[in-house]
C-alpha positions as semicolon CSV with decimal commas, in nm:
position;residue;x (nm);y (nm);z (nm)
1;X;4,275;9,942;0,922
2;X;4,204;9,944;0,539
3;X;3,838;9,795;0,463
4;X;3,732;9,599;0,225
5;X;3,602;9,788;-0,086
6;X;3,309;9,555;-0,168
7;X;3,010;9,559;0,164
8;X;2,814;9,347;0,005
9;X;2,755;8,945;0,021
10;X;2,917;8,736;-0,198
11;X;2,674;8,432;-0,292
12;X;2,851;8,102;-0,110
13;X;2,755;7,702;-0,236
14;X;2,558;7,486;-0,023
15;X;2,776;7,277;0,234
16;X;2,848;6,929;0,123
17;X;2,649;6,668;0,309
18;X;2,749;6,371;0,511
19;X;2,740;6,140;0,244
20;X;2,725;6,374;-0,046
21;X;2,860;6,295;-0,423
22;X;3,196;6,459;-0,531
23;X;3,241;6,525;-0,855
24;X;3,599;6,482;-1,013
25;X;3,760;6,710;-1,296
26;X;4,073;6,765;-1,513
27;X;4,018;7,158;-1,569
28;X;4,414;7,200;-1,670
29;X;4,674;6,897;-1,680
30;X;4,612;6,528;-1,664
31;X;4,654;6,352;-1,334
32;X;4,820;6,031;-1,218
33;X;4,585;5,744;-1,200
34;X;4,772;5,613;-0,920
35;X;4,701;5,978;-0,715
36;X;4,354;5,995;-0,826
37;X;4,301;5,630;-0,684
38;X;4,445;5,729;-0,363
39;X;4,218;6,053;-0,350
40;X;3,923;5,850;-0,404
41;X;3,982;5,595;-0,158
42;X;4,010;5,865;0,083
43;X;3,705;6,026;0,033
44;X;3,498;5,718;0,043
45;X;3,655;5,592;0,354
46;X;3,548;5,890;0,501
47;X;3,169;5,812;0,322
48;X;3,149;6,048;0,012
49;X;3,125;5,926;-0,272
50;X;3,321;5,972;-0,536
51;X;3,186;6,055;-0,962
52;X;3,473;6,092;-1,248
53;X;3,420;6,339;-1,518
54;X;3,454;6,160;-1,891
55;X;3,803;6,331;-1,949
56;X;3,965;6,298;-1,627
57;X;4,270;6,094;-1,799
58;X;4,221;6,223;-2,130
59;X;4,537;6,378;-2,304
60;X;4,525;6,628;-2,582
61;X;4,845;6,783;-2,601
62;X;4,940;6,994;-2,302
63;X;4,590;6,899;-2,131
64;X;4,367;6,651;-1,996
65;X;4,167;6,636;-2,312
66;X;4,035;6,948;-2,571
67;X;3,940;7,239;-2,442
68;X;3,626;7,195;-2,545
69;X;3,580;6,864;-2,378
70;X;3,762;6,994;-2,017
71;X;3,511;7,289;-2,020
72;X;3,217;7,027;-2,056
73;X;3,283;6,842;-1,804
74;X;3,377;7,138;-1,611
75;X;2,987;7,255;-1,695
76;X;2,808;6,922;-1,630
77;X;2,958;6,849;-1,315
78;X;2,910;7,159;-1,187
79;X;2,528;7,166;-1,300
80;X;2,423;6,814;-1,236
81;X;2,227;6,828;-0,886
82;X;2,383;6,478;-0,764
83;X;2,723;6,622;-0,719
84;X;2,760;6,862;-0,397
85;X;3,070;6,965;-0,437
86;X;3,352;6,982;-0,789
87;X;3,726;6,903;-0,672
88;X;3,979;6,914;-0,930
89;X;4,232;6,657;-0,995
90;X;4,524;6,882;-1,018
91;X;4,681;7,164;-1,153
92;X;4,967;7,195;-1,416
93;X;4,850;7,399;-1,727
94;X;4,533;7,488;-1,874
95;X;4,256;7,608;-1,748
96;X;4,278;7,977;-1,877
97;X;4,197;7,810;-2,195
98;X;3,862;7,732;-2,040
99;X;3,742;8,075;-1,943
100;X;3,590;8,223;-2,267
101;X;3,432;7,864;-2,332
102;X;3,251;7,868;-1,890
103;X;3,012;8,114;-1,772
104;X;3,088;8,097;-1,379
105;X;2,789;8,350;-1,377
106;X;2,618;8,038;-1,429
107;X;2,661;7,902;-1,063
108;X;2,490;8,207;-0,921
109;X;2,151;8,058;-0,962
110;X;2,244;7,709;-0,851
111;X;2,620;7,758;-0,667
112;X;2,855;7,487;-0,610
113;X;3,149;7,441;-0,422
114;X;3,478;7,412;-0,685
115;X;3,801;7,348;-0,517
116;X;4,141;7,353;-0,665
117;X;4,471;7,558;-0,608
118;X;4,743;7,672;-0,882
119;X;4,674;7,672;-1,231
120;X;4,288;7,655;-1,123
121;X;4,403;8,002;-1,032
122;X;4,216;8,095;-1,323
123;X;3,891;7,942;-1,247
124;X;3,879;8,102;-0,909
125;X;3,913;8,437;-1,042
126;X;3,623;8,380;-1,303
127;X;3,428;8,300;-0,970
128;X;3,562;8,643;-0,795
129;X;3,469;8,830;-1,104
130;X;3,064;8,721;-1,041
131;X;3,076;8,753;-0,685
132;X;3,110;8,373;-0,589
133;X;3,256;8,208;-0,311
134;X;3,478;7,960;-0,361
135;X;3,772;7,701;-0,172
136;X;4,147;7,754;-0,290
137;X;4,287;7,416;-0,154
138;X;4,356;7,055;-0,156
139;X;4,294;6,882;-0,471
140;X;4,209;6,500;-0,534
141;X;4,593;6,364;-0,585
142;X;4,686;6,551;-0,266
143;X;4,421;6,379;-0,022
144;X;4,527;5,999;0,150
145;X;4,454;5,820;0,456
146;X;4,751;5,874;0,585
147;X;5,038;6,168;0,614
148;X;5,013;6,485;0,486
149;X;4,713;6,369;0,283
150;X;4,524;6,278;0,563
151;X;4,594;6,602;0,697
152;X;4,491;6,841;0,375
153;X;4,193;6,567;0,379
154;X;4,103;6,706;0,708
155;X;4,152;7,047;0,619
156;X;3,935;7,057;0,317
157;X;3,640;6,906;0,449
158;X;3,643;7,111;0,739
159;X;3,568;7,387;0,519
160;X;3,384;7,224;0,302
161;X;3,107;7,097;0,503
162;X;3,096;7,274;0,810
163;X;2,874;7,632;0,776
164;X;3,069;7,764;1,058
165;X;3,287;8,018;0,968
166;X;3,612;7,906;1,004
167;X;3,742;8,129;1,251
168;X;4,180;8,075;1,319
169;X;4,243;7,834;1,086
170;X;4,389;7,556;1,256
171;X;4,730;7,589;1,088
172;X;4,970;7,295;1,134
173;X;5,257;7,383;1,389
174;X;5,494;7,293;1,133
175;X;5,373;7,589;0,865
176;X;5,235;7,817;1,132
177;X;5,353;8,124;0,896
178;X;5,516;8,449;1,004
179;X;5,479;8,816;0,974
180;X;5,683;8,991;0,691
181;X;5,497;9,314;0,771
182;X;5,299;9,404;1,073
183;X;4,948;9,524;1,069
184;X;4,593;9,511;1,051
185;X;4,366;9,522;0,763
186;X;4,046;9,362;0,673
187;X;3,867;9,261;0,329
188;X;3,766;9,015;0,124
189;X;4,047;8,726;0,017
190;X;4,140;8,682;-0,340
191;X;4,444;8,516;-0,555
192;X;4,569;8,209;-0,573
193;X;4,903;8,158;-0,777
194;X;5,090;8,456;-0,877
195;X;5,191;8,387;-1,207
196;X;4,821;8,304;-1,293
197;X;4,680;8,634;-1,089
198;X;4,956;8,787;-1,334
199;X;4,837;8,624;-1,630
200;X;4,466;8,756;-1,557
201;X;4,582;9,097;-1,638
202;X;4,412;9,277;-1,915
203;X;4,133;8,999;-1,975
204;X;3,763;9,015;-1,873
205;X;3,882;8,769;-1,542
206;X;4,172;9,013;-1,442
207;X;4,150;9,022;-1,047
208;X;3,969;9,312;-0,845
209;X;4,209;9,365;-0,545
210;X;4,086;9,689;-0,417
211;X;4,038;9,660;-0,035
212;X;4,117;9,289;-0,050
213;X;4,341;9,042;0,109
214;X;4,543;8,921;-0,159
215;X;4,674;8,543;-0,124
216;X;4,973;8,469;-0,338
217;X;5,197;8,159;-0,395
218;X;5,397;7,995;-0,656
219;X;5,657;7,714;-0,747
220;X;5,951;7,645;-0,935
221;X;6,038;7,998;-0,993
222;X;6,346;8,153;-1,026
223;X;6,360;8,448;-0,803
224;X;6,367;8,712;-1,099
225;X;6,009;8,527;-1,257
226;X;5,853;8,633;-0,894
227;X;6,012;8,944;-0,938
228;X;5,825;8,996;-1,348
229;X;5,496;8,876;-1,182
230;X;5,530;9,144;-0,931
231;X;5,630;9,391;-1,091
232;X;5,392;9,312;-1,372
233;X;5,099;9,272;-1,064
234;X;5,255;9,643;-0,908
235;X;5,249;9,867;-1,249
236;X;4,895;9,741;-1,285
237;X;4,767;9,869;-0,940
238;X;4,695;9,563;-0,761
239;X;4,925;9,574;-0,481
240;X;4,888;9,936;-0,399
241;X;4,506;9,864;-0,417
242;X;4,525;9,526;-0,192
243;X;4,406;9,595;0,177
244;X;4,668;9,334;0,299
245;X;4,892;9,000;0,186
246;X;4,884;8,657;0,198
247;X;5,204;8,475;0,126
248;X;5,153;8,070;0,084
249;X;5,424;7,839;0,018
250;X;5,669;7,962;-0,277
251;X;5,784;7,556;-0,297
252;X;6,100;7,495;-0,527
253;X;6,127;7,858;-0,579
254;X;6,497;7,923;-0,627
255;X;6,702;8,243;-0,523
256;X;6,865;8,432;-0,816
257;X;7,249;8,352;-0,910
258;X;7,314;8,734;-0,673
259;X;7,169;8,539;-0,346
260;X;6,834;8,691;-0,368
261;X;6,620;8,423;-0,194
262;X;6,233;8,458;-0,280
263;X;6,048;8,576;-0,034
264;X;6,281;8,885;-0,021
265;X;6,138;8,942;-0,381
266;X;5,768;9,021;-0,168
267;X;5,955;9,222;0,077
268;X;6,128;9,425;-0,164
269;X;5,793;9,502;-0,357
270;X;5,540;9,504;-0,018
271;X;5,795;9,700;0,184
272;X;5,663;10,013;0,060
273;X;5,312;9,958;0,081
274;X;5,325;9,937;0,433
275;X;5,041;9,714;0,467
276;X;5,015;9,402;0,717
277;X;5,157;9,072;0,549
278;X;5,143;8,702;0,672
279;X;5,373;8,476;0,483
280;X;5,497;8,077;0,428
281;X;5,133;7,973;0,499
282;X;5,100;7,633;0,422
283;X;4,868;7,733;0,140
284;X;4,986;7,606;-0,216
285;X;5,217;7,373;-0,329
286;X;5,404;7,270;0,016
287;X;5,324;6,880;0,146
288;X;5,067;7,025;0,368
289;X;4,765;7,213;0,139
290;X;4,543;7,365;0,343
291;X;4,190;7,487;0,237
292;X;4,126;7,861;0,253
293;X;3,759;8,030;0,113
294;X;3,814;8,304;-0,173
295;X;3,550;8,557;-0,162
296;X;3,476;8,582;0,227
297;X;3,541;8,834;0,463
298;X;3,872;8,814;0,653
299;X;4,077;9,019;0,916
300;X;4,464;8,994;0,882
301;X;4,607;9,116;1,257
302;X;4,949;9,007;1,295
303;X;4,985;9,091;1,629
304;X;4,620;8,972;1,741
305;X;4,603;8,608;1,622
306;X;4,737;8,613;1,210
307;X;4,446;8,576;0,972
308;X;4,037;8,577;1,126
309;X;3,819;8,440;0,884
310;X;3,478;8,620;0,944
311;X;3,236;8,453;0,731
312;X;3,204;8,082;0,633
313;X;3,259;7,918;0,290
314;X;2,911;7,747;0,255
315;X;2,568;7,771;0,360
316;X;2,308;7,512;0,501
317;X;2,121;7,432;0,221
């Protein structure tokens, strides 16, 4: 079994109470009212309340308002002691541009949940690089009261308020996932979207996988911009230095014009390594988002059970 390089804790938020304030933000693109609505609705009817950051439906070119106005809200949110947990709105593009304007190391004094998946990618991996726990799932505009939504709805807050760890994740029978690569290996679970873990290279937020469980997932690739990312992720170390893989949904992901579908872009690359891999995990941009901790200890054993999380996401505060 390959261990986890890192021994030590990771510092993990306070669990959100029954009750608790959620605080909304835009960190990359801006959302659909309509969504957001929806999102909200969902999370009071199940008695949180609900507090919108100023620039939520801003636009300012690609993103949901400046940069400099995204990372504030970002900050305040985060830092204001009514809010117990930060959700993001959604995804899209932007909030690499946020990184050298946000100290994450800032939350290890007073930590706070954020959650968010794909392009908040980015934000996640400031959090890994200060040792902070945090939730790569549903986001507001994928919550509802009924459907799928209700289901990521019940996912999310499952890990988001409940200090247990969470064990099996109770995947849904319809995205149970599979093994690509037998094995066992244990470690701490980082990533998020590949082409953002890929984009992280060679900055000051550029992902530590060494004895790690690396989760990657994607969207609307062709099958030869998984195969850049990987190679680009592979020449840099970080699969060879991963304990074991994670593969979440690769949604819209198309095969290349030679029949190359994409998942056999991860075999071809994780073949070699001979490490234990888990993939189509309904983590990432399928209809059903479940939550999954960054930062806390995991065992991968495909032929005991899939993926053990060991340690939970928050803490009774």
């Amino acid at each position: 079994m390959a261990a986890a390089a890192d021994a030590g804790p990771w510092i993990r938020p306070p669990a959100l109470r029954p009750g608790g304030c959620i605080g909304i933000v835009a960190p990359a693109s801006a959302p659909d009212p309509a969504a957001v609505d929806a999102g909200v609705a969902a999370l009071r009817a199940r008695g949180f309340e609900c507090r919108l950051a100023p620039h939520v439906f801003a636009r300012d070119g690609l993103c949901a308002g400046s940069d400099a106005h995204r990372a504030s809200d970002l900050a305040a949110m985060l830092a204001d002691p009514e809010i117990g947990a930060v959700v993001c709105a959604r995804g899209g593009y932007g909030s690499m541009r946020l990184l050298p304007l946000w100290d994450a190391g800032e939350l290890l004094a007073r930590p706070k949940a954020l959650v968010g998946f794909s392009d908040i990618t980015a934000l996640h991996a400031a959090c890994a690089r200060v040792g902070l726990v945090s939730l790569h799932g549903a986001m507001i505009t994928d919550l509802a009261l009924e459907g799928p939504g209700a289901a990521n709805l019940d996912a999310l807050l499952r890990v988001l308020c409940d200090p247990a760890p969470l064990g099996l994740p109770s995947w849904p029978q319809a995205a149970p996932g599979h093994v690509l690569f037998p094995g066992v290996a244990r470690g701490r679970i980082v990533g998020g979207n590949l082409s953002l873990v890929a984009a992280t290279l060679g900055t000051p937020w550029e992902l530590d996988t060494a004895g790690r469980l690396l989760l990657l997932e994607d969207t609307h690739e062709p099958a030869y911009r998984l195969d850049r990312y990987l190679v680009q992720l592979e020449q840099a170390g970080k699969l060879r230095a991963a304990a074991g893989f994670l593969i979440g949904e690769l949604a819209a992901c198309r095969p290349s014009a030679g029949g190359v579908e994409p998942l056999g872009v991860f075999a071809q690359h994780l073949r070699p390594l001979g490490k234990a891999c888990l993939a189509g995990l309904p983590l990432g941009h399928g209809e059903l988002r479940w939550t999954l901790p960054l930062g806390v200890e995991a065992v991968l054993d495909t032929a005991g059970g899939g993926l053990r999380v060991l340690e939970s996401a928050v803490t009774v505060d």
